[in-house]
PDB file of C-alpha atoms in Angstrom:
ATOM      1  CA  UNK A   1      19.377 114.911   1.907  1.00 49.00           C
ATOM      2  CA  UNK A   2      15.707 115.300   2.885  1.00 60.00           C
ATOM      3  CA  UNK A   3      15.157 118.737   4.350  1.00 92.00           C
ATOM      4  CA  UNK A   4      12.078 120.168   5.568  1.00 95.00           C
ATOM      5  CA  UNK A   5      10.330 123.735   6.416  1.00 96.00           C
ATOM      6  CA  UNK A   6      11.119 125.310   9.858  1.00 96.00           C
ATOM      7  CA  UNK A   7       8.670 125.600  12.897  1.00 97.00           C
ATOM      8  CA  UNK A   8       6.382 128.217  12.149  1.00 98.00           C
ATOM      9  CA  UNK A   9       3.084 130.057  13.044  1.00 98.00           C
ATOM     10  CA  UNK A  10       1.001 132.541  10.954  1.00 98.00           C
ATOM     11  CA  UNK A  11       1.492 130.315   7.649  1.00 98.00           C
ATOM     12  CA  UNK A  12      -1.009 129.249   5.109  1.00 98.00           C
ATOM     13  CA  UNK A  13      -1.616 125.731   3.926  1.00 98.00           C
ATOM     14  CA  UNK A  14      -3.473 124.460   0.902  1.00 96.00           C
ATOM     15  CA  UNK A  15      -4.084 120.243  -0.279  1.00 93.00           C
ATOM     16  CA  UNK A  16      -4.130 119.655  -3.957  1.00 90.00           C
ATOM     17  CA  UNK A  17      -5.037 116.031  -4.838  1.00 79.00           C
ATOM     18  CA  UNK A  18      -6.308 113.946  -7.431  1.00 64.00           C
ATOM     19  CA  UNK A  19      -8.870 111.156  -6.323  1.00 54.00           C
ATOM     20  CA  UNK A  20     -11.427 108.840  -8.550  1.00 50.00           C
ATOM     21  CA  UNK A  21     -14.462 110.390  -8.066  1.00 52.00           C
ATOM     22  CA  UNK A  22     -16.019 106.862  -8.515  1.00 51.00           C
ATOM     23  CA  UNK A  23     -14.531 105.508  -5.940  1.00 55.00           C
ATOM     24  CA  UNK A  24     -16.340 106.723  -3.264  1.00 57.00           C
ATOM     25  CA  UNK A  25     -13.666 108.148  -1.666  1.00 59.00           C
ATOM     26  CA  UNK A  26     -12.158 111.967  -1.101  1.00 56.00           C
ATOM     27  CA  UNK A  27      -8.879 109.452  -0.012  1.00 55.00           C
ATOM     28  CA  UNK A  28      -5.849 112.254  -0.748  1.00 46.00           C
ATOM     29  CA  UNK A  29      -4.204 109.712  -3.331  1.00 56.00           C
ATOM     30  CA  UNK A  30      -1.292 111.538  -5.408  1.00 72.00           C
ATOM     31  CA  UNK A  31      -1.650 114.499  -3.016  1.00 89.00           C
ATOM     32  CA  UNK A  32       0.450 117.374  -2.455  1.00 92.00           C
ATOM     33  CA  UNK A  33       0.366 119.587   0.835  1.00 95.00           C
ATOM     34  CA  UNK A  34       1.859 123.347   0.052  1.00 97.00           C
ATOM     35  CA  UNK A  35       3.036 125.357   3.147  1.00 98.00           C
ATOM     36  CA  UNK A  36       3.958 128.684   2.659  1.00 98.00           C
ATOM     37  CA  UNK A  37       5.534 131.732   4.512  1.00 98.00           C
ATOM     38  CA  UNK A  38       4.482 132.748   7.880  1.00 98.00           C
ATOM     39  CA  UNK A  39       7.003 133.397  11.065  1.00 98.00           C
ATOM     40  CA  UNK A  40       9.838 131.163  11.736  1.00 97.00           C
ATOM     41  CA  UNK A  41      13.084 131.654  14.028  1.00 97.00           C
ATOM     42  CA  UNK A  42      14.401 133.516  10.940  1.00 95.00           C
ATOM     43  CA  UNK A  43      11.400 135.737  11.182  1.00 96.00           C
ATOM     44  CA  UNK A  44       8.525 136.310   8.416  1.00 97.00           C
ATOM     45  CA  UNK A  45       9.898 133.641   5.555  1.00 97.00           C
ATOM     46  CA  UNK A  46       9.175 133.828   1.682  1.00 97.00           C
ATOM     47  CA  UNK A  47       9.507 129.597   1.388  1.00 97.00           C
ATOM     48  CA  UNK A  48       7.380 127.075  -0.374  1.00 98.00           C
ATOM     49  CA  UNK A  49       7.385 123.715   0.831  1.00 98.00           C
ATOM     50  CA  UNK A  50       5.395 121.017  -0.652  1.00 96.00           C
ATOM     51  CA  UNK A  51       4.843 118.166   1.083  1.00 95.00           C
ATOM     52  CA  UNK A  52       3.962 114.771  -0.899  1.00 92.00           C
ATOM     53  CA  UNK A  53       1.399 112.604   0.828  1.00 91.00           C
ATOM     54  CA  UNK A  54       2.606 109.381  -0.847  1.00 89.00           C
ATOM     55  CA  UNK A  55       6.330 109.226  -0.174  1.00 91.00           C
ATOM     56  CA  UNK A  56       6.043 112.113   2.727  1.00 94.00           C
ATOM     57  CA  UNK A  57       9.066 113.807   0.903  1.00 95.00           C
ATOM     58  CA  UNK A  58       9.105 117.913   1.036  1.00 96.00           C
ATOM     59  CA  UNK A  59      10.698 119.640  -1.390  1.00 96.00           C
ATOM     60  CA  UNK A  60      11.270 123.367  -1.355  1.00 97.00           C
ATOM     61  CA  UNK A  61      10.461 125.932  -4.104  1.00 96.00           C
ATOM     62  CA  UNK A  62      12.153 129.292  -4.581  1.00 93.00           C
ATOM     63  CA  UNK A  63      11.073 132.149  -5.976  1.00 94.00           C
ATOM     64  CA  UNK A  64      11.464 136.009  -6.336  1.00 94.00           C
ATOM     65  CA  UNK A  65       8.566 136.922  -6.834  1.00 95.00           C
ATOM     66  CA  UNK A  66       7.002 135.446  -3.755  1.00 96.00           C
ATOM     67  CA  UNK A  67       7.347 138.527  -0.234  1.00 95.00           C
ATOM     68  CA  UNK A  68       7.740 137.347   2.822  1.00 97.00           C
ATOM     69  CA  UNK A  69       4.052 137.095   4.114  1.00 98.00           C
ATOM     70  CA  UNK A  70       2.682 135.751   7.213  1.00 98.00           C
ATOM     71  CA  UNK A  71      -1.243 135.974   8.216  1.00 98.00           C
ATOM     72  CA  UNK A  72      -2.397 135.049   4.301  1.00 98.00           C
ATOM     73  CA  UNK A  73      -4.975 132.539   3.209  1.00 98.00           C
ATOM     74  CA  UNK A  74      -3.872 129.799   0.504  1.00 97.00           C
ATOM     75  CA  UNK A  75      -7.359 128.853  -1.757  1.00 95.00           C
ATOM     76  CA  UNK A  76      -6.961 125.696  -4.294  1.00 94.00           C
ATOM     77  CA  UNK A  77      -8.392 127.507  -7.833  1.00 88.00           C
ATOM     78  CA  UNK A  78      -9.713 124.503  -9.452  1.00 81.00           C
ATOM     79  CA  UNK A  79      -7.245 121.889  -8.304  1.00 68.00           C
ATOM     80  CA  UNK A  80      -4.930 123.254 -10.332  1.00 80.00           C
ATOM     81  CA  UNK A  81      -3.215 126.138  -8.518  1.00 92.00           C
ATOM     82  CA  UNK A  82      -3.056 127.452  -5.145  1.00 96.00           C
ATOM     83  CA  UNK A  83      -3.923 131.759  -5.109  1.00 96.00           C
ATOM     84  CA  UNK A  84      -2.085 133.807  -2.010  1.00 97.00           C
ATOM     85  CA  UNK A  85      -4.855 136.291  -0.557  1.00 95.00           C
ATOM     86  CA  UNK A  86      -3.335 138.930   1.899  1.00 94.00           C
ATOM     87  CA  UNK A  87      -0.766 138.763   4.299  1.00 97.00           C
ATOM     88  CA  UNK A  88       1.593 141.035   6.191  1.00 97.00           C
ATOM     89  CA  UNK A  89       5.199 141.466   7.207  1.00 92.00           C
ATOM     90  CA  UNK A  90       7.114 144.061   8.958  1.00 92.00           C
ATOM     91  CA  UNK A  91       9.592 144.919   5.968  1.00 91.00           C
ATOM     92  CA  UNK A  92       6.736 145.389   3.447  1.00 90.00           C
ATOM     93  CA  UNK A  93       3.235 145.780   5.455  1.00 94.00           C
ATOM     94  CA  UNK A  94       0.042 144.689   3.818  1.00 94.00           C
ATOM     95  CA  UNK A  95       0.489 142.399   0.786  1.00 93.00           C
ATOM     96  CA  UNK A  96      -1.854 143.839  -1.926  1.00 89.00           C
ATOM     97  CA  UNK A  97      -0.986 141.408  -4.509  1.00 92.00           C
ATOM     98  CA  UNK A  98      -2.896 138.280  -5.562  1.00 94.00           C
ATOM     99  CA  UNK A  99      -0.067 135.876  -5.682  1.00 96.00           C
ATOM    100  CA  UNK A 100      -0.810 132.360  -7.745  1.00 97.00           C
ATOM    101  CA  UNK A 101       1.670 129.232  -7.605  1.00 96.00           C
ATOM    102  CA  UNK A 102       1.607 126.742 -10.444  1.00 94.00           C
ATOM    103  CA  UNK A 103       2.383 123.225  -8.887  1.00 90.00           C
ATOM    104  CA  UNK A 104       3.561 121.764 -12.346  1.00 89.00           C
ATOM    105  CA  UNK A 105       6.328 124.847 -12.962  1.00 93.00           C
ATOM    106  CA  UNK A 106       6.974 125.184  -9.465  1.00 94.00           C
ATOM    107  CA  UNK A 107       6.635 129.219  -9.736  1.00 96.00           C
ATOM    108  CA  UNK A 108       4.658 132.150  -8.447  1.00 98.00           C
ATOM    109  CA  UNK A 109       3.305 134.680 -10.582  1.00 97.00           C
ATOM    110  CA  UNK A 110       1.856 137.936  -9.617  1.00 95.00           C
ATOM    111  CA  UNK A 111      -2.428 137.332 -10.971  1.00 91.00           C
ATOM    112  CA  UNK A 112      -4.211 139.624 -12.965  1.00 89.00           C
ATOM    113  CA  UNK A 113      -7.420 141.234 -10.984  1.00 82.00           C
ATOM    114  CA  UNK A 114      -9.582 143.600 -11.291  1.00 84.00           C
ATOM    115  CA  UNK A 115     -11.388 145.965  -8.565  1.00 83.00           C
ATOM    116  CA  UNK A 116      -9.957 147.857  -5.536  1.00 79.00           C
ATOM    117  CA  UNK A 117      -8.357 145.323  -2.927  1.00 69.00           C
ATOM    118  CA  UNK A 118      -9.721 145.005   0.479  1.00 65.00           C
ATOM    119  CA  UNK A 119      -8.860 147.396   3.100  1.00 54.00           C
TER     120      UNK A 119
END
């Protein structure tokens, strides 16, 4: 069974790919598409999907550590993981944390920082 996110608004996106960078092209070859959170029918959502550009098969990750968050930013750290900046939802307000999902574990983990958060 192929299954695939829900409709939703107020979600964050990131692309991770690798590409040669001799050939000239930024072509998204062996590249993945994350789509997390935002609102959905079900309301604010907690879900991973990653999306992969080759075989355009999504597969969903879980996790627990992950809030429901809509509103949030997704930035690619290096090509190596995607970091979760802000967010909201009713049940828990403002998200404080800086979130960061490994693609090669499939999990979230709450990231060190340093430095009062943003207001």
């Amino acid at each position: 069974e192929n299954s695939m996110p829900l409709s939703r608004y107020h979600h964050a996106s990131a692309l991770v790919y690798n590409h040669d960078p001799f050939s000239g092209s930024q072509t998204a070859t062996h590249g993945l598409m994350f789509v997390v959170g935002g609102v959905t029918k079900k309301g604010v959502v907690n879900d991973t999907w990653c999306l992969n550009l080759s075989s355009l098969v999504w597969k969903q990750y879980k996790s627990s550590v992950l809030p429901p968050v809509a509103g949030h930013t997704l930035t690619v750290r290096r090509g190596s993981s995607v970091l979760l900046i802000g967010g909201y939802s009713p049940e828990n307000g403002f998200n404080h944390h800086l979130l960061e999902f490994n693609p090669q574990s499939g999990n979230w983990t709450i990231a060190p920082h340093t430095g009062t958060p943003p207001t």
